[in-house]
Amino acid sequence: MRTAYSVETVRAAERELMARLPEGALMQRAAAGLAAACADLVGRVYGTRVVLLVGSGDNGGDALYAGARLARRGAGVTAVLLAPERTHAGGLAALRRAGGTTVAPAAAEGPIRRAGLVVDGIVGIGGAGGLRPEAAALAALVEESRAAVVAVDLPSGVEADTGEVRGAAVRADLTVTFGTHKPGLLIDPAREYAGSVRFVDIGLGPELPVEPELEALQHADVAALLPLPGAESDKYRRGVVGIAAGSARYPGAAVLAVAGALRGGAGAWWYEG
């Protein structure tokens, strides 16, 4: 079961946790998980060209600290700074100490086209209303590239609470989300932009309410709902499936439905087409 909480709930939980932790500890936990996920995705860190798309929020800081970790392992890391005057200072200093470089968005095309990995840290969970033109142009470059794309917490351009996509958005191969899933990672159309989702536990669990705002069943959850036949079970106690599907024009729909019923383990089924 995947559970998700709204932006307001997540932020309240983060504030409570940060009040008990040393300054910056939560971001370091997120950055460590993000760097590990990136390393797993590319397989070989040393020599990989990595581009960080860095906005002004904490997602940009996560990307910078993760980029510093990758640079220390031999990756060539370039950060594209969308708001240089508001870039996370600590993350930027860490990246530069590790040998990373920075460029302006106007000079980003070459690095993105040569990259093996792009890390999307443009916008965080508070983003709404679609990407601004400069960020949208970067998202288009990334989509045209051959690089693997990792989104920090949520792909930039999708709305965390509603799953809406208003205009351009980053389409990720992998989204690394922290503390809890966000509704947009489980709701279409945003879910299609997230790619695979990797959850990183940063210790937020005790601060979150018991009842989530959204639940999404996974394969194991669905399997647990199916009845298990016993030695004395007859066909009716194993479930009956009724199928009304297909037509002379679309016979394939009936074939798929009946094949699914046969493979699903039902004891009996009837078909009307």
PDB file of C-alpha atoms in Angstrom:
ATOM      1  CA  MET A   1       0.000   0.000   0.000  1.00  0.00           C
ATOM      2  CA  ARG A   2       1.284   3.424  -0.898  1.00  0.00           C
ATOM      3  CA  THR A   3      -0.048   6.279   1.209  1.00  0.00           C
ATOM      4  CA  ALA A   4       0.158   9.969   0.365  1.00  0.00           C
ATOM      5  CA  TYR A   5      -0.270  13.236   2.237  1.00  0.00           C
ATOM      6  CA  SER A   6      -1.002  16.772   1.087  1.00  0.00           C
ATOM      7  CA  VAL A   7       1.619  19.493   0.829  1.00  0.00           C
ATOM      8  CA  GLU A   8       0.234  21.250   3.905  1.00  0.00           C
ATOM      9  CA  THR A   9       0.446  18.058   5.975  1.00  0.00           C
ATOM     10  CA  VAL A  10       3.964  17.266   4.776  1.00  0.00           C
ATOM     11  CA  ARG A  11       5.246  20.739   5.550  1.00  0.00           C
ATOM     12  CA  ALA A  12       3.771  20.686   9.034  1.00  0.00           C
ATOM     13  CA  ALA A  13       5.411  17.314   9.709  1.00  0.00           C
ATOM     14  CA  GLU A  14       8.753  18.542   8.375  1.00  0.00           C
ATOM     15  CA  ARG A  15       8.640  21.598  10.649  1.00  0.00           C
ATOM     16  CA  GLU A  16       8.022  19.423  13.695  1.00  0.00           C
ATOM     17  CA  LEU A  17      10.881  17.085  12.810  1.00  0.00           C
ATOM     18  CA  MET A  18      13.359  19.846  11.904  1.00  0.00           C
ATOM     19  CA  ALA A  19      12.731  21.506  15.274  1.00  0.00           C
ATOM     20  CA  ARG A  20      14.296  18.446  16.955  1.00  0.00           C
ATOM     21  CA  LEU A  21      17.201  17.907  14.535  1.00  0.00           C
ATOM     22  CA  PRO A  22      20.459  19.779  13.918  1.00  0.00           C
ATOM     23  CA  GLU A  23      20.173  22.403  11.200  1.00  0.00           C
ATOM     24  CA  GLY A  24      20.375  20.879   7.729  1.00  0.00           C
ATOM     25  CA  ALA A  25      20.092  17.268   8.933  1.00  0.00           C
ATOM     26  CA  LEU A  26      16.849  16.597   7.065  1.00  0.00           C
ATOM     27  CA  MET A  27      18.260  17.876   3.780  1.00  0.00           C
ATOM     28  CA  GLN A  28      21.376  15.752   4.214  1.00  0.00           C
ATOM     29  CA  ARG A  29      19.217  12.665   4.708  1.00  0.00           C
ATOM     30  CA  ALA A  30      17.303  13.469   1.530  1.00  0.00           C
ATOM     31  CA  ALA A  31      20.502  14.191  -0.429  1.00  0.00           C
ATOM     32  CA  ALA A  32      22.090  10.919   0.670  1.00  0.00           C
ATOM     33  CA  GLY A  33      19.047   8.948  -0.492  1.00  0.00           C
ATOM     34  CA  LEU A  34      18.902  10.886  -3.748  1.00  0.00           C
ATOM     35  CA  ALA A  35      22.590  10.308  -4.512  1.00  0.00           C
ATOM     36  CA  ALA A  36      22.250   6.578  -3.789  1.00  0.00           C
ATOM     37  CA  ALA A  37      19.243   6.320  -6.124  1.00  0.00           C
ATOM     38  CA  CYS A  38      21.127   8.158  -8.880  1.00  0.00           C
ATOM     39  CA  ALA A  39      24.128   5.861  -8.470  1.00  0.00           C
ATOM     40  CA  ASP A  40      21.903   2.784  -8.670  1.00  0.00           C
ATOM     41  CA  LEU A  41      20.261   4.098 -11.829  1.00  0.00           C
ATOM     42  CA  VAL A  42      23.436   4.881 -13.779  1.00  0.00           C
ATOM     43  CA  GLY A  43      25.352   1.856 -12.452  1.00  0.00           C
ATOM     44  CA  ARG A  44      28.813   3.395 -12.826  1.00  0.00           C
ATOM     45  CA  VAL A  45      29.223   6.833 -11.248  1.00  0.00           C
ATOM     46  CA  TYR A  46      32.859   7.463 -12.147  1.00  0.00           C
ATOM     47  CA  GLY A  47      33.077   9.353 -15.424  1.00  0.00           C
ATOM     48  CA  THR A  48      29.312   9.916 -15.741  1.00  0.00           C
ATOM     49  CA  ARG A  49      28.302  13.385 -16.856  1.00  0.00           C
ATOM     50  CA  VAL A  50      25.619  14.698 -14.529  1.00  0.00           C
ATOM     51  CA  VAL A  51      23.555  17.860 -14.970  1.00  0.00           C
ATOM     52  CA  LEU A  52      21.597  19.324 -12.064  1.00  0.00           C
ATOM     53  CA  LEU A  53      18.641  21.597 -12.837  1.00  0.00           C
ATOM     54  CA  VAL A  54      18.603  23.798  -9.748  1.00  0.00           C
ATOM     55  CA  GLY A  55      15.782  26.076  -8.708  1.00  0.00           C
ATOM     56  CA  SER A  56      15.612  28.376  -5.708  1.00  0.00           C
ATOM     57  CA  GLY A  57      13.895  26.012  -3.253  1.00  0.00           C
ATOM     58  CA  ASP A  58      14.926  23.123  -1.065  1.00  0.00           C
ATOM     59  CA  ASN A  59      14.664  20.724  -4.012  1.00  0.00           C
ATOM     60  CA  GLY A  60      17.533  22.630  -5.556  1.00  0.00           C
ATOM     61  CA  GLY A  61      19.484  22.229  -2.324  1.00  0.00           C
ATOM     62  CA  ASP A  62      18.817  18.484  -2.308  1.00  0.00           C
ATOM     63  CA  ALA A  63      20.078  18.267  -5.896  1.00  0.00           C
ATOM     64  CA  LEU A  64      23.235  20.261  -5.117  1.00  0.00           C
ATOM     65  CA  TYR A  65      24.188  18.201  -2.074  1.00  0.00           C
ATOM     66  CA  ALA A  66      23.487  14.966  -3.982  1.00  0.00           C
ATOM     67  CA  GLY A  67      25.547  16.299  -6.880  1.00  0.00           C
ATOM     68  CA  ALA A  68      28.442  16.956  -4.508  1.00  0.00           C
ATOM     69  CA  ARG A  69      28.292  13.344  -3.343  1.00  0.00           C
ATOM     70  CA  LEU A  70      28.351  12.110  -6.946  1.00  0.00           C
ATOM     71  CA  ALA A  71      31.224  14.452  -7.823  1.00  0.00           C
ATOM     72  CA  ARG A  72      33.293  13.026  -4.952  1.00  0.00           C
ATOM     73  CA  ARG A  73      32.781   9.611  -6.541  1.00  0.00           C
ATOM     74  CA  GLY A  74      34.211  10.788  -9.845  1.00  0.00           C
ATOM     75  CA  ALA A  75      31.185  12.094 -11.750  1.00  0.00           C
ATOM     76  CA  GLY A  76      31.494  15.269 -13.776  1.00  0.00           C
ATOM     77  CA  VAL A  77      28.737  17.450 -12.337  1.00  0.00           C
ATOM     78  CA  THR A  78      27.368  20.667 -13.802  1.00  0.00           C
ATOM     79  CA  ALA A  79      24.606  22.647 -12.111  1.00  0.00           C
ATOM     80  CA  VAL A  80      22.270  24.834 -14.165  1.00  0.00           C
ATOM     81  CA  LEU A  81      21.246  27.669 -11.829  1.00  0.00           C
ATOM     82  CA  LEU A  82      17.844  29.128 -12.667  1.00  0.00           C
ATOM     83  CA  ALA A  83      17.993  31.690  -9.858  1.00  0.00           C
ATOM     84  CA  PRO A  84      21.686  32.231  -8.953  1.00  0.00           C
ATOM     85  CA  GLU A  85      20.956  34.885  -6.328  1.00  0.00           C
ATOM     86  CA  ARG A  86      18.539  32.557  -4.503  1.00  0.00           C
ATOM     87  CA  THR A  87      20.350  29.239  -4.915  1.00  0.00           C
ATOM     88  CA  HIS A  88      20.818  27.224  -1.722  1.00  0.00           C
ATOM     89  CA  ALA A  89      24.145  28.594  -0.486  1.00  0.00           C
ATOM     90  CA  GLY A  90      25.285  25.559   1.472  1.00  0.00           C
ATOM     91  CA  GLY A  91      24.501  23.135  -1.342  1.00  0.00           C
ATOM     92  CA  LEU A  92      26.245  25.309  -3.908  1.00  0.00           C
ATOM     93  CA  ALA A  93      29.366  25.600  -1.751  1.00  0.00           C
ATOM     94  CA  ALA A  94      29.415  21.817  -1.241  1.00  0.00           C
ATOM     95  CA  LEU A  95      29.164  21.204  -4.987  1.00  0.00           C
ATOM     96  CA  ARG A  96      31.991  23.593  -5.769  1.00  0.00           C
ATOM     97  CA  ARG A  97      34.227  22.075  -3.071  1.00  0.00           C
ATOM     98  CA  ALA A  98      33.646  18.673  -4.685  1.00  0.00           C
ATOM     99  CA  GLY A  99      34.733  19.973  -8.089  1.00  0.00           C
ATOM    100  CA  GLY A 100      31.348  20.678  -9.629  1.00  0.00           C
ATOM    101  CA  THR A 101      30.752  23.590 -11.977  1.00  0.00           C
ATOM    102  CA  THR A 102      27.823  25.899 -12.697  1.00  0.00           C
ATOM    103  CA  VAL A 103      26.293  27.406 -15.832  1.00  0.00           C
ATOM    104  CA  ALA A 104      23.419  29.725 -16.649  1.00  0.00           C
ATOM    105  CA  PRO A 105      20.306  28.331 -18.382  1.00  0.00           C
ATOM    106  CA  ALA A 106      21.374  29.989 -21.645  1.00  0.00           C
ATOM    107  CA  ALA A 107      24.490  27.776 -21.679  1.00  0.00           C
ATOM    108  CA  ALA A 108      22.742  24.568 -20.626  1.00  0.00           C
ATOM    109  CA  GLU A 109      22.032  22.953 -23.994  1.00  0.00           C
ATOM    110  CA  GLY A 110      25.515  21.488 -24.518  1.00  0.00           C
ATOM    111  CA  PRO A 111      25.853  19.971 -21.030  1.00  0.00           C
ATOM    112  CA  ILE A 112      22.339  18.508 -21.192  1.00  0.00           C
ATOM    113  CA  ARG A 113      22.911  16.911 -24.611  1.00  0.00           C
ATOM    114  CA  ARG A 114      26.157  15.318 -23.370  1.00  0.00           C
ATOM    115  CA  ALA A 115      24.778  14.204 -20.002  1.00  0.00           C
ATOM    116  CA  GLY A 116      24.236  10.631 -18.938  1.00  0.00           C
ATOM    117  CA  LEU A 117      22.070  11.748 -16.022  1.00  0.00           C
ATOM    118  CA  VAL A 118      19.894  14.811 -15.399  1.00  0.00           C
ATOM    119  CA  VAL A 119      18.618  15.586 -11.895  1.00  0.00           C
ATOM    120  CA  ASP A 120      15.490  17.736 -11.828  1.00  0.00           C
ATOM    121  CA  GLY A 121      15.475  20.062  -8.824  1.00  0.00           C
ATOM    122  CA  ILE A 122      13.701  23.008 -10.446  1.00  0.00           C
ATOM    123  CA  VAL A 123      10.478  23.173  -8.448  1.00  0.00           C
ATOM    124  CA  GLY A 124       9.384  21.548  -5.194  1.00  0.00           C
ATOM    125  CA  ILE A 125       6.058  20.378  -3.846  1.00  0.00           C
ATOM    126  CA  GLY A 126       4.777  23.951  -3.637  1.00  0.00           C
ATOM    127  CA  GLY A 127       4.961  24.491  -7.390  1.00  0.00           C
ATOM    128  CA  ALA A 128       1.680  25.298  -9.134  1.00  0.00           C
ATOM    129  CA  GLY A 129       0.496  26.689 -12.442  1.00  0.00           C
ATOM    130  CA  GLY A 130       3.091  25.090 -14.699  1.00  0.00           C
ATOM    131  CA  LEU A 131       6.725  25.919 -15.423  1.00  0.00           C
ATOM    132  CA  ARG A 132       7.980  29.377 -16.292  1.00  0.00           C
ATOM    133  CA  PRO A 133       9.345  29.803 -19.833  1.00  0.00           C
ATOM    134  CA  GLU A 134      13.018  29.401 -18.899  1.00  0.00           C
ATOM    135  CA  ALA A 135      12.331  26.205 -16.946  1.00  0.00           C
ATOM    136  CA  ALA A 136       9.992  24.927 -19.675  1.00  0.00           C
ATOM    137  CA  ALA A 137      12.781  25.337 -22.220  1.00  0.00           C
ATOM    138  CA  LEU A 138      15.087  23.232 -20.042  1.00  0.00           C
ATOM    139  CA  ALA A 139      12.394  20.554 -19.681  1.00  0.00           C
ATOM    140  CA  ALA A 140      12.134  20.412 -23.491  1.00  0.00           C
ATOM    141  CA  LEU A 141      15.918  20.000 -23.827  1.00  0.00           C
ATOM    142  CA  VAL A 142      15.896  17.196 -21.282  1.00  0.00           C
ATOM    143  CA  GLU A 143      13.120  15.364 -23.121  1.00  0.00           C
ATOM    144  CA  GLU A 144      15.126  15.537 -26.364  1.00  0.00           C
ATOM    145  CA  SER A 145      18.288  14.220 -24.695  1.00  0.00           C
ATOM    146  CA  ARG A 146      19.348  10.628 -24.141  1.00  0.00           C
ATOM    147  CA  ALA A 147      20.020  11.159 -20.448  1.00  0.00           C
ATOM    148  CA  ALA A 148      18.353   9.257 -17.651  1.00  0.00           C
ATOM    149  CA  VAL A 149      16.190  11.699 -15.690  1.00  0.00           C
ATOM    150  CA  VAL A 150      15.721  11.681 -11.917  1.00  0.00           C
ATOM    151  CA  ALA A 151      13.175  14.010 -10.305  1.00  0.00           C
ATOM    152  CA  VAL A 152      13.721  15.290  -6.786  1.00  0.00           C
ATOM    153  CA  ASP A 153      10.600  14.516  -4.719  1.00  0.00           C
ATOM    154  CA  LEU A 154       8.229  15.337  -7.615  1.00  0.00           C
ATOM    155  CA  PRO A 155       8.732  16.111 -11.321  1.00  0.00           C
ATOM    156  CA  SER A 156       8.832  19.858 -11.903  1.00  0.00           C
ATOM    157  CA  GLY A 157       5.664  21.132 -13.559  1.00  0.00           C
ATOM    158  CA  VAL A 158       3.217  18.720 -11.926  1.00  0.00           C
ATOM    159  CA  GLU A 159       1.015  19.719  -9.008  1.00  0.00           C
ATOM    160  CA  ALA A 160       1.666  17.754  -5.841  1.00  0.00           C
ATOM    161  CA  ASP A 161      -1.843  17.755  -4.388  1.00  0.00           C
ATOM    162  CA  THR A 162      -3.997  17.341  -7.500  1.00  0.00           C
ATOM    163  CA  GLY A 163      -1.842  15.457 -10.013  1.00  0.00           C
ATOM    164  CA  GLU A 164      -2.597  18.104 -12.638  1.00  0.00           C
ATOM    165  CA  VAL A 165      -0.066  19.045 -15.319  1.00  0.00           C
ATOM    166  CA  ARG A 166      -0.498  22.573 -16.645  1.00  0.00           C
ATOM    167  CA  GLY A 167       1.742  22.974 -19.670  1.00  0.00           C
ATOM    168  CA  ALA A 168       5.361  21.836 -19.837  1.00  0.00           C
ATOM    169  CA  ALA A 169       6.717  19.457 -17.215  1.00  0.00           C
ATOM    170  CA  VAL A 170       9.775  17.302 -16.671  1.00  0.00           C
ATOM    171  CA  ARG A 171       9.188  13.666 -17.597  1.00  0.00           C
ATOM    172  CA  ALA A 172      11.298  11.527 -15.261  1.00  0.00           C
ATOM    173  CA  ASP A 173      12.533   7.957 -15.490  1.00  0.00           C
ATOM    174  CA  LEU A 174      12.749   7.863 -11.704  1.00  0.00           C
ATOM    175  CA  THR A 175      11.312  10.058  -8.970  1.00  0.00           C
ATOM    176  CA  VAL A 176      12.947   9.949  -5.545  1.00  0.00           C
ATOM    177  CA  THR A 177      10.410  11.087  -2.969  1.00  0.00           C
ATOM    178  CA  PHE A 178      11.154  11.831   0.676  1.00  0.00           C
ATOM    179  CA  GLY A 179       9.237  11.135   3.869  1.00  0.00           C
ATOM    180  CA  THR A 180       5.994  10.103   2.205  1.00  0.00           C
ATOM    181  CA  HIS A 181       4.449   9.872  -1.242  1.00  0.00           C
ATOM    182  CA  LYS A 182       2.704  12.955  -2.552  1.00  0.00           C
ATOM    183  CA  PRO A 183      -0.750  12.579  -4.171  1.00  0.00           C
ATOM    184  CA  GLY A 184       0.575  13.693  -7.566  1.00  0.00           C
ATOM    185  CA  LEU A 185       2.833  10.641  -7.672  1.00  0.00           C
ATOM    186  CA  LEU A 186      -0.217   8.369  -7.507  1.00  0.00           C
ATOM    187  CA  ILE A 187      -2.762  10.321  -9.576  1.00  0.00           C
ATOM    188  CA  ASP A 188      -2.917  10.686 -13.355  1.00  0.00           C
ATOM    189  CA  PRO A 189      -1.794  12.535 -15.362  1.00  0.00           C
ATOM    190  CA  ALA A 190       1.116  13.486 -13.094  1.00  0.00           C
ATOM    191  CA  ARG A 191       1.796   9.842 -12.277  1.00  0.00           C
ATOM    192  CA  GLU A 192       2.816   9.272 -15.888  1.00  0.00           C
ATOM    193  CA  TYR A 193       5.529  11.925 -15.540  1.00  0.00           C
ATOM    194  CA  ALA A 194       7.044  10.383 -12.409  1.00  0.00           C
ATOM    195  CA  GLY A 195       8.357   7.162 -13.932  1.00  0.00           C
ATOM    196  CA  SER A 196       9.353   4.637 -11.269  1.00  0.00           C
ATOM    197  CA  VAL A 197       9.040   6.004  -7.746  1.00  0.00           C
ATOM    198  CA  ARG A 198      11.630   5.337  -5.049  1.00  0.00           C
ATOM    199  CA  PHE A 199      10.721   6.195  -1.473  1.00  0.00           C
ATOM    200  CA  VAL A 200      13.435   7.488   0.882  1.00  0.00           C
ATOM    201  CA  ASP A 201      12.649   7.389   4.604  1.00  0.00           C
ATOM    202  CA  ILE A 202      13.929  10.567   6.266  1.00  0.00           C
ATOM    203  CA  GLY A 203      12.226   9.945   9.614  1.00  0.00           C
ATOM    204  CA  LEU A 204       8.991  11.782   8.898  1.00  0.00           C
ATOM    205  CA  GLY A 205       6.668   8.875   9.732  1.00  0.00           C
ATOM    206  CA  PRO A 206       5.950   9.647  13.427  1.00  0.00           C
ATOM    207  CA  GLU A 207       5.008  13.231  12.566  1.00  0.00           C
ATOM    208  CA  LEU A 208       2.387  12.263   9.967  1.00  0.00           C
ATOM    209  CA  PRO A 209      -1.300  11.663  10.815  1.00  0.00           C
ATOM    210  CA  VAL A 210      -2.475   8.069  11.148  1.00  0.00           C
ATOM    211  CA  GLU A 211      -5.009   8.477   8.346  1.00  0.00           C
ATOM    212  CA  PRO A 212      -3.458   9.384   4.969  1.00  0.00           C
ATOM    213  CA  GLU A 213      -5.177  11.615   2.449  1.00  0.00           C
ATOM    214  CA  LEU A 214      -4.743   9.060  -0.323  1.00  0.00           C
ATOM    215  CA  GLU A 215      -4.077   5.331  -0.582  1.00  0.00           C
ATOM    216  CA  ALA A 216      -3.003   3.385  -3.661  1.00  0.00           C
ATOM    217  CA  LEU A 217      -3.197  -0.405  -3.768  1.00  0.00           C
ATOM    218  CA  GLN A 218      -0.129  -2.260  -5.023  1.00  0.00           C
ATOM    219  CA  HIS A 219       0.011  -5.764  -6.560  1.00  0.00           C
ATOM    220  CA  ALA A 220       0.481  -7.440  -3.175  1.00  0.00           C
ATOM    221  CA  ASP A 221      -2.509  -5.577  -1.712  1.00  0.00           C
ATOM    222  CA  VAL A 222      -4.784  -6.691  -4.546  1.00  0.00           C
ATOM    223  CA  ALA A 223      -3.535 -10.277  -4.271  1.00  0.00           C
ATOM    224  CA  ALA A 224      -4.346 -10.274  -0.551  1.00  0.00           C
ATOM    225  CA  LEU A 225      -7.980  -9.390  -1.342  1.00  0.00           C
ATOM    226  CA  LEU A 226      -8.480 -12.502  -3.475  1.00  0.00           C
ATOM    227  CA  PRO A 227      -9.965 -15.546  -1.689  1.00  0.00           C
ATOM    228  CA  LEU A 228      -7.686 -18.548  -1.226  1.00  0.00           C
ATOM    229  CA  PRO A 229      -9.409 -21.850  -2.118  1.00  0.00           C
ATOM    230  CA  GLY A 230      -9.272 -24.667   0.413  1.00  0.00           C
ATOM    231  CA  ALA A 231      -9.345 -28.430  -0.107  1.00  0.00           C
ATOM    232  CA  GLU A 232     -13.150 -28.509   0.007  1.00  0.00           C
ATOM    233  CA  SER A 233     -13.831 -25.351  -1.998  1.00  0.00           C
ATOM    234  CA  ASP A 234     -16.262 -25.773  -4.890  1.00  0.00           C
ATOM    235  CA  LYS A 235     -16.237 -23.604  -7.968  1.00  0.00           C
ATOM    236  CA  TYR A 236     -18.806 -21.150  -6.605  1.00  0.00           C
ATOM    237  CA  ARG A 237     -16.866 -20.542  -3.398  1.00  0.00           C
ATOM    238  CA  ARG A 238     -13.839 -19.648  -5.509  1.00  0.00           C
ATOM    239  CA  GLY A 239     -15.666 -16.718  -7.060  1.00  0.00           C
ATOM    240  CA  VAL A 240     -17.880 -16.219 -10.087  1.00  0.00           C
ATOM    241  CA  VAL A 241     -17.003 -13.726 -12.811  1.00  0.00           C
ATOM    242  CA  GLY A 242     -19.588 -12.334 -15.220  1.00  0.00           C
ATOM    243  CA  ILE A 243     -18.297 -10.924 -18.511  1.00  0.00           C
ATOM    244  CA  ALA A 244     -20.209  -8.686 -20.913  1.00  0.00           C
ATOM    245  CA  ALA A 245     -17.722  -7.714 -23.590  1.00  0.00           C
ATOM    246  CA  GLY A 246     -16.856  -7.654 -27.246  1.00  0.00           C
ATOM    247  CA  SER A 247     -18.687  -7.274 -30.523  1.00  0.00           C
ATOM    248  CA  ALA A 248     -18.336  -8.379 -34.116  1.00  0.00           C
ATOM    249  CA  ARG A 249     -16.217  -5.288 -34.723  1.00  0.00           C
ATOM    250  CA  TYR A 250     -14.065  -5.591 -31.563  1.00  0.00           C
ATOM    251  CA  PRO A 251     -13.725  -9.295 -30.724  1.00  0.00           C
ATOM    252  CA  GLY A 252     -10.361  -8.729 -29.085  1.00  0.00           C
ATOM    253  CA  ALA A 253     -11.996  -7.089 -26.063  1.00  0.00           C
ATOM    254  CA  ALA A 254     -13.899 -10.292 -25.315  1.00  0.00           C
ATOM    255  CA  VAL A 255     -10.780 -12.411 -25.755  1.00  0.00           C
ATOM    256  CA  LEU A 256      -8.835 -10.253 -23.289  1.00  0.00           C
ATOM    257  CA  ALA A 257     -11.650 -10.237 -20.729  1.00  0.00           C
ATOM    258  CA  VAL A 258     -12.189 -13.997 -20.848  1.00  0.00           C
ATOM    259  CA  ALA A 259      -8.447 -14.696 -20.738  1.00  0.00           C
ATOM    260  CA  GLY A 260      -8.180 -12.489 -17.660  1.00  0.00           C
ATOM    261  CA  ALA A 261     -11.012 -14.366 -15.960  1.00  0.00           C
ATOM    262  CA  LEU A 262      -9.356 -17.711 -16.706  1.00  0.00           C
ATOM    263  CA  ARG A 263      -6.019 -16.582 -15.304  1.00  0.00           C
ATOM    264  CA  GLY A 264      -7.538 -14.852 -12.284  1.00  0.00           C
ATOM    265  CA  GLY A 265      -8.407 -18.082 -10.510  1.00  0.00           C
ATOM    266  CA  ALA A 266     -12.200 -17.744 -10.473  1.00  0.00           C
ATOM    267  CA  GLY A 267     -14.083 -21.020 -10.066  1.00  0.00           C
ATOM    268  CA  ALA A 268     -16.807 -20.146 -12.571  1.00  0.00           C
ATOM    269  CA  TRP A 269     -17.581 -17.504 -15.106  1.00  0.00           C
ATOM    270  CA  TRP A 270     -20.276 -16.664 -17.594  1.00  0.00           C
ATOM    271  CA  TYR A 271     -19.970 -14.669 -20.782  1.00  0.00           C
ATOM    272  CA  GLU A 272     -22.412 -12.551 -22.716  1.00  0.00           C
ATOM    273  CA  GLY A 273     -21.188 -11.007 -25.956  1.00  0.00           C
TER     274      GLY A 273
END
